[in-house]
Coordinates of N, CA, C and O in Angstrom, one line a residue:
M921 N 182.3 92.4 140.5 CA 181.1 92.8 140.9 C 180.1 93.0 139.7 O 180.5 93.8 138.8
K922 N 179.0 92.3 139.8 CA 178.0 92.5 138.7 C 177.1 93.6 139.0 O 176.4 93.7 140.2
I923 N 176.9 94.5 138.1 CA 176.0 95.8 138.3 C 174.6 95.4 137.6 O 174.6 95.0 136.4
K924 N 173.4 95.6 138.2 CA 172.2 95.4 137.6 C 171.7 96.6 137.1 O 171.5 97.5 137.8
I925 N 171.4 96.7 135.8 CA 171.0 97.9 135.2 C 169.6 97.6 134.5 O 169.3 96.7 133.8
L926 N 168.7 98.6 134.7 CA 167.3 98.6 134.1 C 167.2 99.7 133.2 O 167.6 100.8 133.5
Y927 N 166.9 99.5 131.9 CA 166.8 100.5 130.9 C 165.2 100.7 130.6 O 164.7 99.7 130.2
V928 N 164.7 101.9 130.9 CA 163.4 102.2 130.6 C 163.1 102.9 129.4 O 163.6 104.1 129.3
I929 N 162.4 102.4 128.4 CA 162.1 103.2 127.3 C 161.0 104.0 127.5 O 160.0 103.7 128.0
T930 N 161.2 105.4 127.2 CA 160.1 106.3 127.4 C 159.6 106.8 126.0 O 160.3 107.5 125.3
R931 N 158.5 106.3 125.6 CA 157.8 106.7 124.4 C 156.4 107.2 124.7 O 155.6 106.3 125.1
S932 N 156.1 108.4 124.5 CA 154.6 108.9 124.9 C 153.6 108.3 124.0 O 152.4 108.3 124.3
D933 N 154.0 107.8 122.8 CA 153.1 107.2 121.9 C 152.6 105.8 122.2 O 151.9 105.0 121.6
W934 N 153.2 105.2 123.4 CA 153.0 103.8 123.7 C 151.9 103.8 124.9 O 151.9 102.9 125.7
G935 N 151.2 104.8 125.0 CA 150.1 104.7 126.1 C 150.3 105.8 127.2 O 149.5 105.8 128.1
G936 N 151.2 106.7 127.1 CA 151.3 107.8 128.1 C 151.9 107.5 129.3 O 152.4 106.3 129.7
A937 N 152.2 108.4 130.1 CA 152.7 108.3 131.3 C 152.2 107.3 132.3 O 153.0 106.6 133.0
Q938 N 151.0 107.2 132.3 CA 150.3 106.2 133.2 C 150.8 104.8 133.0 O 151.1 104.1 134.0
R939 N 151.0 104.4 131.8 CA 151.5 103.0 131.5 C 152.9 102.9 132.1 O 153.2 101.8 132.7
Y940 N 153.7 103.8 131.8 CA 155.1 103.6 132.3 C 155.1 103.5 134.0 O 155.8 102.6 134.6
V941 N 154.3 104.4 134.6 CA 154.3 104.4 136.1 C 153.8 103.0 136.5 O 154.3 102.3 137.4
F942 N 152.6 102.5 135.9 CA 152.2 101.2 136.3 C 153.1 100.1 136.0 O 153.3 99.2 136.9
D943 N 153.8 100.1 134.8 CA 154.7 99.0 134.6 C 156.0 99.1 135.6 O 156.3 98.1 136.0
L944 N 156.3 100.3 135.9 CA 157.4 100.4 136.9 C 157.1 100.0 138.2 O 157.8 99.2 139.0
A945 N 155.9 100.4 138.7 CA 155.5 100.1 140.1 C 155.3 98.6 140.2 O 155.3 98.1 141.3
T946 N 154.9 97.9 139.0 CA 154.7 96.4 139.1 C 156.0 95.6 139.0 O 156.1 94.6 139.7
N947 N 156.8 96.1 138.1 CA 158.1 95.2 137.8 C 159.5 95.7 138.6 O 160.1 94.7 138.8
I948 N 159.6 96.9 138.9 CA 160.8 97.2 139.6 C 161.0 96.6 140.9 O 162.1 96.2 141.2
P949 N 160.0 96.6 141.8 CA 160.2 96.0 143.1 C 160.7 94.6 143.1 O 161.2 94.0 144.1
K950 N 160.5 93.8 142.1 CA 160.9 92.4 142.0 C 162.4 92.1 142.0 O 162.8 91.2 142.3
T951 N 163.2 93.2 141.5 CA 164.5 93.0 141.5 C 165.2 94.3 142.1 O 164.6 95.4 141.9
T952 N 166.3 94.3 142.7 CA 167.0 95.5 143.1 C 168.1 95.9 142.1 O 168.8 95.1 141.6
Y953 N 167.9 97.1 141.6 CA 168.8 97.5 140.6 C 169.8 98.5 141.1 O 169.5 99.3 142.0
D954 N 171.0 98.6 140.5 CA 172.0 99.5 140.9 C 171.9 100.8 140.1 O 172.1 101.9 140.5
V955 N 171.4 100.7 138.8 CA 171.3 101.8 137.9 C 170.0 101.7 137.1 O 169.7 100.5 136.7
I956 N 169.3 102.7 137.0 CA 168.0 102.7 136.2 C 168.3 103.8 135.1 O 168.4 105.0 135.5
C957 N 168.2 103.6 133.8 CA 168.4 104.4 132.7 C 167.1 104.7 131.9 O 166.4 103.9 131.8
T958 N 167.0 106.0 131.6 CA 165.8 106.4 130.7 C 166.3 107.5 129.8 O 167.4 108.0 129.9
G959 N 165.4 107.9 129.0 CA 165.7 109.0 128.1 C 164.6 109.2 127.1 O 163.6 108.4 127.2
G960 N 164.6 110.2 126.3 CA 163.5 110.4 125.4 C 163.7 111.9 124.9 O 164.6 112.6 125.1
L961 N 162.7 112.3 124.1 CA 162.6 113.6 123.6 C 162.1 114.6 124.5 O 161.5 114.2 125.5
F962 N 162.4 115.9 124.2 CA 161.9 116.9 125.2 C 160.3 116.9 125.2 O 159.7 117.2 126.3
T963 N 159.6 116.5 124.2 CA 158.2 116.5 124.1 C 157.7 115.3 125.1 O 156.5 115.2 125.4
E964 N 158.5 114.5 125.6 CA 158.2 113.3 126.5 C 158.6 113.6 127.9 O 158.7 112.7 128.6
I965 N 158.6 114.9 128.2 CA 159.2 115.4 129.5 C 158.2 114.8 130.6 O 158.6 114.4 131.7
V966 N 156.9 114.7 130.4 CA 156.0 114.3 131.4 C 156.1 112.8 131.7 O 156.4 112.5 132.9
P967 N 156.2 111.9 130.8 CA 156.5 110.5 131.1 C 157.8 110.2 131.7 O 158.0 109.4 132.6
I968 N 158.8 111.0 131.3 CA 160.2 110.8 131.7 C 160.2 111.2 133.2 O 160.8 110.5 134.0
T969 N 159.6 112.3 133.6 CA 159.5 112.8 134.9 C 158.9 111.7 135.8 O 159.3 111.4 136.9
K970 N 157.8 111.2 135.4 CA 157.0 110.1 136.1 C 157.8 108.9 136.3 O 157.9 108.3 137.3
V971 N 158.6 108.5 135.2 CA 159.4 107.4 135.2 C 160.5 107.5 136.3 O 160.7 106.7 137.1
I972 N 161.1 108.8 136.3 CA 162.3 109.0 137.3 C 161.7 109.1 138.6 O 162.3 108.4 139.6
D973 N 160.6 109.8 138.9 CA 160.1 109.9 140.3 C 159.6 108.5 140.8 O 159.8 108.3 142.0
T974 N 159.1 107.8 139.9 CA 158.6 106.4 140.4 C 159.8 105.5 140.7 O 159.8 104.9 141.7
A975 N 160.8 105.5 139.9 CA 162.0 104.7 140.1 C 162.6 105.1 141.4 O 163.0 104.3 142.2
K976 N 162.8 106.4 141.7 CA 163.5 107.0 142.8 C 162.6 106.5 144.1 O 163.2 106.1 145.2
R977 N 161.3 106.5 144.0 CA 160.4 106.1 145.2 C 160.5 104.6 145.5 O 160.7 104.2 146.6
I978 N 160.5 103.8 144.4 CA 160.6 102.3 144.6 C 162.0 101.7 144.7 O 162.1 100.8 145.5
Q979 N 162.9 102.4 144.1 CA 164.4 101.9 144.3 C 165.2 103.1 144.7 O 166.0 103.7 143.9
P980 N 165.1 103.6 145.9 CA 165.8 104.9 146.3 C 167.3 104.7 146.2 O 168.0 105.8 146.1
K981 N 167.9 103.6 146.3 CA 169.4 103.4 146.3 C 169.9 103.3 144.9 O 171.1 103.5 144.6
A982 N 169.0 103.1 143.8 CA 169.5 103.1 142.5 C 169.9 104.4 141.9 O 169.3 105.4 142.4
K983 N 170.9 104.4 141.1 CA 171.3 105.7 140.5 C 170.5 105.8 139.2 O 170.3 105.0 138.5
I984 N 170.0 107.1 139.0 CA 169.1 107.3 137.9 C 170.0 108.1 136.8 O 170.6 109.0 137.0
V985 N 170.0 107.5 135.6 CA 170.8 108.1 134.5 C 169.9 108.5 133.3 O 168.9 107.7 132.9
L986 N 170.0 109.7 132.8 CA 169.2 110.2 131.7 C 170.2 110.3 130.4 O 171.2 111.1 130.6
G987 N 169.7 109.9 129.3 CA 170.5 110.1 128.1 C 169.6 110.4 127.0 O 168.4 110.7 127.2
G988 N 170.1 110.6 125.8 CA 169.3 110.9 124.6 C 169.0 112.3 124.3 O 169.8 113.2 124.7
A989 N 168.1 112.6 123.5 CA 167.8 113.9 123.0 C 167.6 114.9 124.1 O 168.1 116.0 124.0
L990 N 166.8 114.7 125.1 CA 166.5 115.7 126.2 C 167.8 116.0 126.9 O 168.1 117.1 127.1
A991 N 168.5 115.0 127.3 CA 169.8 115.3 128.1 C 170.7 116.1 127.2 O 171.5 116.9 127.7
T992 N 170.8 115.8 125.9 CA 171.8 116.4 125.1 C 171.3 117.8 124.7 O 172.2 118.6 124.6
A993 N 170.1 118.2 124.4 CA 169.6 119.3 124.0 C 169.6 120.5 125.0 O 169.9 121.6 124.7
D994 N 169.4 120.0 126.3 CA 169.3 121.0 127.4 C 169.8 120.5 128.7 O 168.9 120.1 129.6
P995 N 171.0 120.1 128.9 CA 171.6 119.3 130.0 C 171.2 120.1 131.3 O 171.0 119.6 132.3
E996 N 171.5 121.5 131.2 CA 171.2 122.3 132.5 C 169.8 122.2 132.9 O 169.5 122.0 134.1
F997 N 168.9 122.2 132.0 CA 167.4 122.1 132.3 C 167.2 120.7 133.0 O 166.5 120.6 134.0
A998 N 167.7 119.6 132.3 CA 167.5 118.2 132.9 C 168.1 118.1 134.2 O 167.4 117.6 135.2
L999 N 169.3 118.7 134.5 CA 169.9 118.5 135.8 C 169.1 119.3 136.9 O 169.0 118.9 138.1
E1000 N 168.6 120.5 136.4 CA 167.9 121.4 137.4 C 166.5 120.9 137.7 O 166.1 121.0 139.0
H1001 N 165.9 120.2 136.8 CA 164.3 120.0 137.0 C 164.0 118.5 137.1 O 162.9 118.3 137.5
L1002 N 165.0 117.7 136.9 CA 164.7 116.3 137.1 C 165.6 115.7 138.2 O 166.7 116.1 138.4
N1003 N 165.0 114.6 138.8 CA 165.6 114.0 140.0 C 166.7 113.0 139.6 O 166.6 111.8 139.8
L1004 N 167.8 113.5 138.8 CA 168.8 112.7 138.2 C 170.0 112.5 139.2 O 170.4 113.4 139.9
D1005 N 170.8 111.5 138.9 CA 172.1 111.2 139.6 C 173.1 111.5 138.5 O 174.2 112.1 138.8
F1006 N 172.9 111.1 137.2 CA 173.8 111.3 136.1 C 173.1 111.6 134.9 O 171.9 111.3 134.6
L1007 N 173.8 112.3 134.0 CA 173.3 112.7 132.7 C 174.3 112.4 131.6 O 175.6 112.5 131.9
I1008 N 173.9 111.7 130.6 CA 174.8 111.3 129.5 C 174.5 112.2 128.2 O 173.4 112.2 127.8
L1009 N 175.5 112.8 127.6 CA 175.2 113.6 126.5 C 175.3 112.6 125.3 O 176.1 111.8 125.2
G1010 N 174.3 112.5 124.4 CA 174.2 111.7 123.3 C 173.5 110.4 123.7 O 172.6 110.4 124.6
E1011 N 173.7 109.3 122.9 CA 172.9 108.1 123.2 C 173.6 107.4 124.4 O 174.7 107.0 124.4
G1012 N 172.6 107.1 125.4 CA 173.1 106.6 126.6 C 173.6 105.1 126.5 O 174.4 104.6 127.2
E1013 N 173.0 104.3 125.5 CA 173.4 103.0 125.2 C 174.9 102.9 124.9 O 175.5 102.0 125.3
V1014 N 175.3 103.9 124.1 CA 176.8 103.9 123.8 C 177.6 104.1 124.8 O 178.7 103.3 125.1
A1015 N 177.3 105.1 125.7 CA 178.3 105.4 126.8 C 178.0 104.3 127.9 O 179.2 104.1 128.6
M1016 N 177.0 103.5 128.1 CA 176.9 102.4 129.1 C 177.6 101.1 128.7 O 177.6 100.3 129.5
E1017 N 178.1 101.0 127.4 CA 178.6 99.8 127.0 C 179.9 99.5 127.8 O 180.7 100.3 128.1

């Protein structure tokens, strides 16, 4: 079985949260994904939250995975305050290989 994975880069210096939400709202509906991955620094909590919430709204069956600095630095906070299905400590790309 082939799993479709979408990896969303979250960088606040690339235009802010609005850009991510716009890109997701435009591109995610074109394909059905099983897993949507994202991550970033704690300072990028606003765009990360918007990415996760938009992904959940557009692809409710997809599993949402958070990795990277935010997930590793404070996993309890991330699990408590973000609408995640899974959290990866460390770099998510390594664990997802």
